[in-house]
mmCIF file of C-alpha atoms in Angstrom:
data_model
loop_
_atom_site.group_PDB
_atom_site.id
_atom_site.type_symbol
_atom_site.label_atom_id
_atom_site.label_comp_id
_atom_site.label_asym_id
_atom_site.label_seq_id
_atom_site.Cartn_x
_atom_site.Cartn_y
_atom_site.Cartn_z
ATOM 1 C CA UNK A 188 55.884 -47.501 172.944
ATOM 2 C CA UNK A 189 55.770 -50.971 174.799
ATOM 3 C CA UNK A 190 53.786 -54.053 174.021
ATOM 4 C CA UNK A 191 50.457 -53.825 175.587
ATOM 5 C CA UNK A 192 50.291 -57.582 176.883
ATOM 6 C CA UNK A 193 53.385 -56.702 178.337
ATOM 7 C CA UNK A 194 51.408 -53.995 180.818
ATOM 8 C CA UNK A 195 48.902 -56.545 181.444
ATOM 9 C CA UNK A 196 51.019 -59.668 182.212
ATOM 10 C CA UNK A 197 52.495 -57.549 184.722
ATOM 11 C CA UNK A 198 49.405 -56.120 186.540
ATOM 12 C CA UNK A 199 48.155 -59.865 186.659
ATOM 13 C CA UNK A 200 48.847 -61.694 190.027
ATOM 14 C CA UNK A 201 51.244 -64.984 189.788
ATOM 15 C CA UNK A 202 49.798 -68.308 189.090
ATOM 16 C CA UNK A 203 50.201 -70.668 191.461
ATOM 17 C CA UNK A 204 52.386 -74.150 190.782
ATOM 18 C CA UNK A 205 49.930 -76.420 189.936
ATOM 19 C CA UNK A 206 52.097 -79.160 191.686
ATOM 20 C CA UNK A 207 54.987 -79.585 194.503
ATOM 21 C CA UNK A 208 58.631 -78.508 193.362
ATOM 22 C CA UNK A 209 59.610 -80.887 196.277
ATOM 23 C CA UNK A 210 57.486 -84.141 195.931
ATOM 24 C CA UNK A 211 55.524 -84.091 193.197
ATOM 25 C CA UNK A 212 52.222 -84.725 194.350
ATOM 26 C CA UNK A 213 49.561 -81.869 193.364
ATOM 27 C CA UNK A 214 49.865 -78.723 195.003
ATOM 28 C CA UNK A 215 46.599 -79.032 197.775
ATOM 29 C CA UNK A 216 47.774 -82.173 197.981
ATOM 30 C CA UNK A 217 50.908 -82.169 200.440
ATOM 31 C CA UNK A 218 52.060 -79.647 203.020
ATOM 32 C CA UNK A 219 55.054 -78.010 201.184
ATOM 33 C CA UNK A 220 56.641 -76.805 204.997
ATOM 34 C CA UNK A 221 57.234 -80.584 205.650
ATOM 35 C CA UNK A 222 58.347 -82.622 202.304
ATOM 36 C CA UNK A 223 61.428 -80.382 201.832
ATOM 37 C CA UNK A 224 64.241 -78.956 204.173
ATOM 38 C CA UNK A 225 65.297 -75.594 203.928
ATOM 39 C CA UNK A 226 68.252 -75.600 201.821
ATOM 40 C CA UNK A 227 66.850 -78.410 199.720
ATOM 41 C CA UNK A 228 66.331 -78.329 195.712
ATOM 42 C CA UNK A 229 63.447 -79.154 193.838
ATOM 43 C CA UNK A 230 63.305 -82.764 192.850
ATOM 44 C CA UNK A 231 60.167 -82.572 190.647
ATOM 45 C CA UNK A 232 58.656 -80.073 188.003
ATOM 46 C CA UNK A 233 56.039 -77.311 189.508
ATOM 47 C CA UNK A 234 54.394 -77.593 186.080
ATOM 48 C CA UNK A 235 53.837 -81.250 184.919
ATOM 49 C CA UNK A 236 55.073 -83.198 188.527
ATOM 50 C CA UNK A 237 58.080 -85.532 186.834
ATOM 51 C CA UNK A 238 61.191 -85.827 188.310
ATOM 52 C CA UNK A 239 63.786 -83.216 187.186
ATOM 53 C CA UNK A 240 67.387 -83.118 186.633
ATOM 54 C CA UNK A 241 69.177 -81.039 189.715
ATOM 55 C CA UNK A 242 72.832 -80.119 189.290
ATOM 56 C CA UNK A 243 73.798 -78.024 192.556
ATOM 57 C CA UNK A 244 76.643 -75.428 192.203
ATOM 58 C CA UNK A 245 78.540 -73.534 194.725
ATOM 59 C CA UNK A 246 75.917 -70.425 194.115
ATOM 60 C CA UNK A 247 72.727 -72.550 193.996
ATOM 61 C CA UNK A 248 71.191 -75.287 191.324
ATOM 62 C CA UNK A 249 70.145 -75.622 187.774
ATOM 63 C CA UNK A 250 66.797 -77.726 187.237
ATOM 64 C CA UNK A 251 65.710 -79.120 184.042
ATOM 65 C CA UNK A 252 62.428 -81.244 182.837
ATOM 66 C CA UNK A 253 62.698 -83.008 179.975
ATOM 67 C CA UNK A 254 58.909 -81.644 178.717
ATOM 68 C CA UNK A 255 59.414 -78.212 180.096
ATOM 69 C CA UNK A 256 63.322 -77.147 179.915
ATOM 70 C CA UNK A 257 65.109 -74.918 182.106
ATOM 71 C CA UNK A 258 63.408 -74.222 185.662
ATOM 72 C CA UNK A 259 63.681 -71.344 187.435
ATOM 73 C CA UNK A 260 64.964 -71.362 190.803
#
């Protein structure tokens, strides 16, 4: 039998990013279609706002924050 939280973390709808992946600034606060290009990767954490460390490979990028760890894409 499965962990209950389990069935209830996934009937619960995402959370949004409390800030910009892009710029930083909080989420309501920019217009996330125009402070990133398409192919661009994230330059700051979605969670606290600090800049993050971005290594881009041939298949995509790794992020990492130094309070939060790995990112996911």
């Amino acid at each position: 039998m499965g962990n209950p939280l389990d069935v209830v973390a996934e009937a619960m709808p995402p959370v949004p990013d409390p800030f910009c992946r892009w710029c930083g600034r909080p989420a309501g606060g920019c217009d996330q279609s125009t402070c990133h290009g398409a192919l661009d990767a994230p330059m700051a954490c979605p969670t606290c706002g600090r800049r993050i460390r971005v290594v881009v490979i041939p298949t995509g990028y790794t992020a990492t924050c130094k309070e939060h760890g790995q990112l996911d894409p």
